[in-house]
PDB file of C-alpha atoms in Angstrom:
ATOM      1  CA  UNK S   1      98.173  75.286  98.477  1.00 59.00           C
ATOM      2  CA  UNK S   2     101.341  77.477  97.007  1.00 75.00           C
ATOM      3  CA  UNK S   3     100.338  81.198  97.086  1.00 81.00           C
ATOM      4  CA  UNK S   4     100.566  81.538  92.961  1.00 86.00           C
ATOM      5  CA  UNK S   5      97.831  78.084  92.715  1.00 89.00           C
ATOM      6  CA  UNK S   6      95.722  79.530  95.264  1.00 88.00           C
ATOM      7  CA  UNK S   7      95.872  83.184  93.632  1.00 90.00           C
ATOM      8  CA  UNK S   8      94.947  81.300  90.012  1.00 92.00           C
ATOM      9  CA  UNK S   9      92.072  79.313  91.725  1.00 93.00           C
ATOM     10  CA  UNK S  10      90.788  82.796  93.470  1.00 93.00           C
ATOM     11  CA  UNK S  11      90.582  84.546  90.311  1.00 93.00           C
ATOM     12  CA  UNK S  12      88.860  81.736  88.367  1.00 94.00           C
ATOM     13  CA  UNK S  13      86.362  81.149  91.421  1.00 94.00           C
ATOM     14  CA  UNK S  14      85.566  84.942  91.521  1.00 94.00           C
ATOM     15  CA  UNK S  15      85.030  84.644  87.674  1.00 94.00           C
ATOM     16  CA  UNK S  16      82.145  82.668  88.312  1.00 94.00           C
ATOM     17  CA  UNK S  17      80.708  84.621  91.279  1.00 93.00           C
ATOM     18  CA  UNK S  18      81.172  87.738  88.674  1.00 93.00           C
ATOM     19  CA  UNK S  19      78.527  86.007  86.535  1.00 94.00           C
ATOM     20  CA  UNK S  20      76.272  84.510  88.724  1.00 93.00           C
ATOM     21  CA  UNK S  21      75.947  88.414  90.068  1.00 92.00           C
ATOM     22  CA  UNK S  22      75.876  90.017  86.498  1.00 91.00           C
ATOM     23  CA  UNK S  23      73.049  87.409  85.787  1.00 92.00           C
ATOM     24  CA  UNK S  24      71.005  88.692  87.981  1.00 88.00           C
ATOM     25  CA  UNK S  25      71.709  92.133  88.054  1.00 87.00           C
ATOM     26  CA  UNK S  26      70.614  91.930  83.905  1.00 88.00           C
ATOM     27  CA  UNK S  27      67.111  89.390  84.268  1.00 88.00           C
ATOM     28  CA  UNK S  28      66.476  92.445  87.373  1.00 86.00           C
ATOM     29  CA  UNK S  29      66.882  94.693  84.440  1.00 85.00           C
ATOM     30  CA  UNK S  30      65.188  93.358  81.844  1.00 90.00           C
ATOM     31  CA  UNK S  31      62.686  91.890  83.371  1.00 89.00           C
ATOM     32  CA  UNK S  32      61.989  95.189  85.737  1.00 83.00           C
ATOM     33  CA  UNK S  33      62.598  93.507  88.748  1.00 80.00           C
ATOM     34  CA  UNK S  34      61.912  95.044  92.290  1.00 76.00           C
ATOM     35  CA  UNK S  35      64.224  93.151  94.123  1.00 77.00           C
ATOM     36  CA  UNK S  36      66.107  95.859  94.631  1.00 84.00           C
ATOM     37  CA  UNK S  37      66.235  96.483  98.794  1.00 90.00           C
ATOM     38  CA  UNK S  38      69.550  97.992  99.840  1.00 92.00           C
ATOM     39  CA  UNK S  39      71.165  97.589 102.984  1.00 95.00           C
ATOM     40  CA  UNK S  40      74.680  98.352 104.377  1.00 96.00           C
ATOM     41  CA  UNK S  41      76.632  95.611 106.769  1.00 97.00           C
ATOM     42  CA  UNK S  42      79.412  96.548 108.539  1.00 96.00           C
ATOM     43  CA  UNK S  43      81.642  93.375 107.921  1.00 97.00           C
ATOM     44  CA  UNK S  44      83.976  92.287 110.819  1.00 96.00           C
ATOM     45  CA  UNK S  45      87.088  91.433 109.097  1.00 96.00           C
ATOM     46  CA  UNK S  46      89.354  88.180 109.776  1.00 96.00           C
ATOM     47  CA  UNK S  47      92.093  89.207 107.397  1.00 96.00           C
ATOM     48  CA  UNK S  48      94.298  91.626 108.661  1.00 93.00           C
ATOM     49  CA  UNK S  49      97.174  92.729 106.147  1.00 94.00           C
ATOM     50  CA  UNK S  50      96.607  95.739 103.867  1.00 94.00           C
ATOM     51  CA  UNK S  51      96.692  94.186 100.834  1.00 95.00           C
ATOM     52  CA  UNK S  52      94.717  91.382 101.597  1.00 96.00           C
ATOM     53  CA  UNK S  53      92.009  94.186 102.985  1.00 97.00           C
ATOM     54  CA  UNK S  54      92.607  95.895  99.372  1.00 97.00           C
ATOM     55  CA  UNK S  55      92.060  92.477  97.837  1.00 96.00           C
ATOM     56  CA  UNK S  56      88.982  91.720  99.616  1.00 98.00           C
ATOM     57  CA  UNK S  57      87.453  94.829  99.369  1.00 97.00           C
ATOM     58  CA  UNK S  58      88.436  94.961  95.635  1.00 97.00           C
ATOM     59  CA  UNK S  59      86.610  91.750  94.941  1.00 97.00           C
ATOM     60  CA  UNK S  60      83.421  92.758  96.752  1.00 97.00           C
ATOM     61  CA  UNK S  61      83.154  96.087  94.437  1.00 96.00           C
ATOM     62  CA  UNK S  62      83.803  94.753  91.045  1.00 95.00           C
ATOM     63  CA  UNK S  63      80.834  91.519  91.608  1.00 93.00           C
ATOM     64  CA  UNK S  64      77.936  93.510  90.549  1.00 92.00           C
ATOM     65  CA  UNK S  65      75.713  94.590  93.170  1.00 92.00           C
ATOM     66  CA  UNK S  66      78.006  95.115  96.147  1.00 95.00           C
ATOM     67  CA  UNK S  67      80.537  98.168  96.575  1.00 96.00           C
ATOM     68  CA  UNK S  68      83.132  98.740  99.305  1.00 98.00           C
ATOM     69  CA  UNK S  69      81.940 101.635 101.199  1.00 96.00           C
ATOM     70  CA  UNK S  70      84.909 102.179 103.668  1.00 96.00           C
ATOM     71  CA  UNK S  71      87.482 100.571 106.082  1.00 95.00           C
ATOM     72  CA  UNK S  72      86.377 101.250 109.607  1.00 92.00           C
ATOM     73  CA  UNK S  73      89.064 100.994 112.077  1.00 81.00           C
ATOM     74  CA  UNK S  74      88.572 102.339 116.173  1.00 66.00           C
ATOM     75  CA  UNK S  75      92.437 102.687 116.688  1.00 57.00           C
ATOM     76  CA  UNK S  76      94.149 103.339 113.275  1.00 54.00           C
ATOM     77  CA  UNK S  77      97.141 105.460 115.254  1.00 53.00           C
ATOM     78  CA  UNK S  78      97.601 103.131 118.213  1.00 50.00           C
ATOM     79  CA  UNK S  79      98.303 100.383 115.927  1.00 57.00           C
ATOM     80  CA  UNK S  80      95.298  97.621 115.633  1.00 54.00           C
ATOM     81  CA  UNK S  81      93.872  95.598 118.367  1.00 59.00           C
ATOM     82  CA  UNK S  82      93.924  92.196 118.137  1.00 61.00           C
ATOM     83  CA  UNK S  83      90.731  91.091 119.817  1.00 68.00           C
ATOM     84  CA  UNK S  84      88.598  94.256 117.389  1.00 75.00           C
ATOM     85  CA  UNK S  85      87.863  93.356 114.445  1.00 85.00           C
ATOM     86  CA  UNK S  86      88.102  96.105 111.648  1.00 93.00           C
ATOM     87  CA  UNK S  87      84.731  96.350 109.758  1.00 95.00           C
ATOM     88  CA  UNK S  88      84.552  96.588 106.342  1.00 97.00           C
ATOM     89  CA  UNK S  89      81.306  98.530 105.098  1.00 97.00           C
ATOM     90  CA  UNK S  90      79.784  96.941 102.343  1.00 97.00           C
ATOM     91  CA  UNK S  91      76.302  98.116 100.990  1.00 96.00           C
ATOM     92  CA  UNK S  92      74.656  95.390  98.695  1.00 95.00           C
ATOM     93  CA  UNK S  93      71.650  96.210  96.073  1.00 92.00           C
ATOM     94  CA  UNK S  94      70.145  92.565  96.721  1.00 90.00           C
ATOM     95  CA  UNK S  95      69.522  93.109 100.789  1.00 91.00           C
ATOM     96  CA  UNK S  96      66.753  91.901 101.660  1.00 90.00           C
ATOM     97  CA  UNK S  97      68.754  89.557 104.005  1.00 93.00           C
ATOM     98  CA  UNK S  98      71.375  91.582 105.428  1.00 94.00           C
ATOM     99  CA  UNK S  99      72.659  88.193 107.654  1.00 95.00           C
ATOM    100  CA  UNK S 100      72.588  86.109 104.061  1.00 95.00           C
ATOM    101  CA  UNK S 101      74.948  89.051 103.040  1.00 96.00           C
ATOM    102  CA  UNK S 102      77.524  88.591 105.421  1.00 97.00           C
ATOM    103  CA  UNK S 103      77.361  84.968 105.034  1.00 96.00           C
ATOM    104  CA  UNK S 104      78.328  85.147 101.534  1.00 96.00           C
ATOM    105  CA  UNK S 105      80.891  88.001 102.536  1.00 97.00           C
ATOM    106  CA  UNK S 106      82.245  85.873 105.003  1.00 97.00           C
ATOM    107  CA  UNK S 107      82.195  82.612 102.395  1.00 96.00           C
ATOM    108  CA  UNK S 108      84.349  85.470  99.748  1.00 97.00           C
ATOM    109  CA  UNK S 109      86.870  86.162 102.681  1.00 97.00           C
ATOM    110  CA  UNK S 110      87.285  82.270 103.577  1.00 97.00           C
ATOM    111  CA  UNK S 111      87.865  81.490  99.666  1.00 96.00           C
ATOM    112  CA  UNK S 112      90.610  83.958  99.098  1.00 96.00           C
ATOM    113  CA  UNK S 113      92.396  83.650 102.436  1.00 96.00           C
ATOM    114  CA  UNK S 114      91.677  80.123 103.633  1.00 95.00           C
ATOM    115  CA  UNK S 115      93.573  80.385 107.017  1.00 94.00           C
ATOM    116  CA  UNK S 116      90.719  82.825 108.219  1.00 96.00           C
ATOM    117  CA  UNK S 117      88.063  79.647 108.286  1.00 94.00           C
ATOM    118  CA  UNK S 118      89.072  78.804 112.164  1.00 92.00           C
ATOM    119  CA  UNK S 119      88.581  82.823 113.244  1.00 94.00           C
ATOM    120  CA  UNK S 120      85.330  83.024 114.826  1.00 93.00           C
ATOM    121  CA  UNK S 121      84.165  85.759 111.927  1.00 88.00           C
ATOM    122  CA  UNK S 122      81.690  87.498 114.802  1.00 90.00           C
ATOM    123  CA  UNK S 123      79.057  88.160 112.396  1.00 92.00           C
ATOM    124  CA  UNK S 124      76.520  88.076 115.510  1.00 89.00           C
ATOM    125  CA  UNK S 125      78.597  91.495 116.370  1.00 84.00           C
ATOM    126  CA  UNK S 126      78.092  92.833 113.010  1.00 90.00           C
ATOM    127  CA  UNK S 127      76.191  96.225 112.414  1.00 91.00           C
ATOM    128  CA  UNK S 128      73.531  96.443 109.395  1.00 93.00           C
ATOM    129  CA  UNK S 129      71.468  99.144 108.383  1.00 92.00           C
ATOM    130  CA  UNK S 130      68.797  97.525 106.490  1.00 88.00           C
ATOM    131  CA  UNK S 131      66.742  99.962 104.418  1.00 85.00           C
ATOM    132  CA  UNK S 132      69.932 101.354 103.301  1.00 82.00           C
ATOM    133  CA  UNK S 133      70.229 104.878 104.146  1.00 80.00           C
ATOM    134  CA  UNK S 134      68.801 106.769 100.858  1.00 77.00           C
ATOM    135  CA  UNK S 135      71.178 109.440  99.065  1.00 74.00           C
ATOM    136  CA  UNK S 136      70.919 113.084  99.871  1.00 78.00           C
ATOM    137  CA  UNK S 137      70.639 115.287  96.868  1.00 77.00           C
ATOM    138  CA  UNK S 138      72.488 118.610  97.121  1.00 76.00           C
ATOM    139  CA  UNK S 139      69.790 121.458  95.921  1.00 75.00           C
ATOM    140  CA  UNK S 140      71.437 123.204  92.585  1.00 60.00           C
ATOM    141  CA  UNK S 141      71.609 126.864  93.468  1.00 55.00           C
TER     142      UNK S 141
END
């Protein structure tokens, strides 16, 4: 598929997602849901380019529900190892399964950069703290 098709069919695909997730973030809301169960996942990332990590992570914080936490990365000075994966923190609002998270994280990753599908994604690897840690609230003085 030719880079400008593939971007078109990305951005009309993520369209979609964007709905699907704003539909359920509003019947949550108006119907006064508690489905709400955070958790963070530390996704293990098969792209490897900047942009496409800025792309990615980009995509995961404007579907509703999800935000781009920060880029983890063991040897950002040393230049990046091969064989470890940067991770990717994501926490999502819907996370009651933390493993169904990164499956659909992993399904985002494959649809914008199809030559990831035949990395082995290492999800079984992946690090998820499920409650979510909850905020800390700086006392006024």
């Amino acid at each position: 598929m030719s880079g400008v098709f593939h971007s078109t069919w990305y951005a009309f695909w993520l369209v979609g997602e964007l709905s699907k997730a704003c539909w359920t973030v509003v019947a949550d809301v108006v119907t006064g849901s508690k489905k709400v169960d955070p958790c963070v996942v530390y996704y293990p990332l098969r792209v490897t380019k900047d942009w496409q990590i800025t792309a990615f992570a980009a995509s995961i914080t404007i579907t509703p529900g999800t935000m781009s936490l920060e880029l983890v990365d063991d040897q950002p000075s040393a230049g990046h190892a091969p064989d470890v994966p940067r991770l990717l923190a994501v926490h999502a609002v819907h996370g009651s399964d933390p493993r169904g998270v990164l499956a659909d994280l992993a399904a985002m990753e494959e649809t914008m950069a199809p030559h990831v599908k035949g990395i082995d994604n290492r999800l079984d690897e992946a690090r998820v703290l499920y409650p979510a840690p909850k905020p800390v609230l700086k006392e006024e003085k």
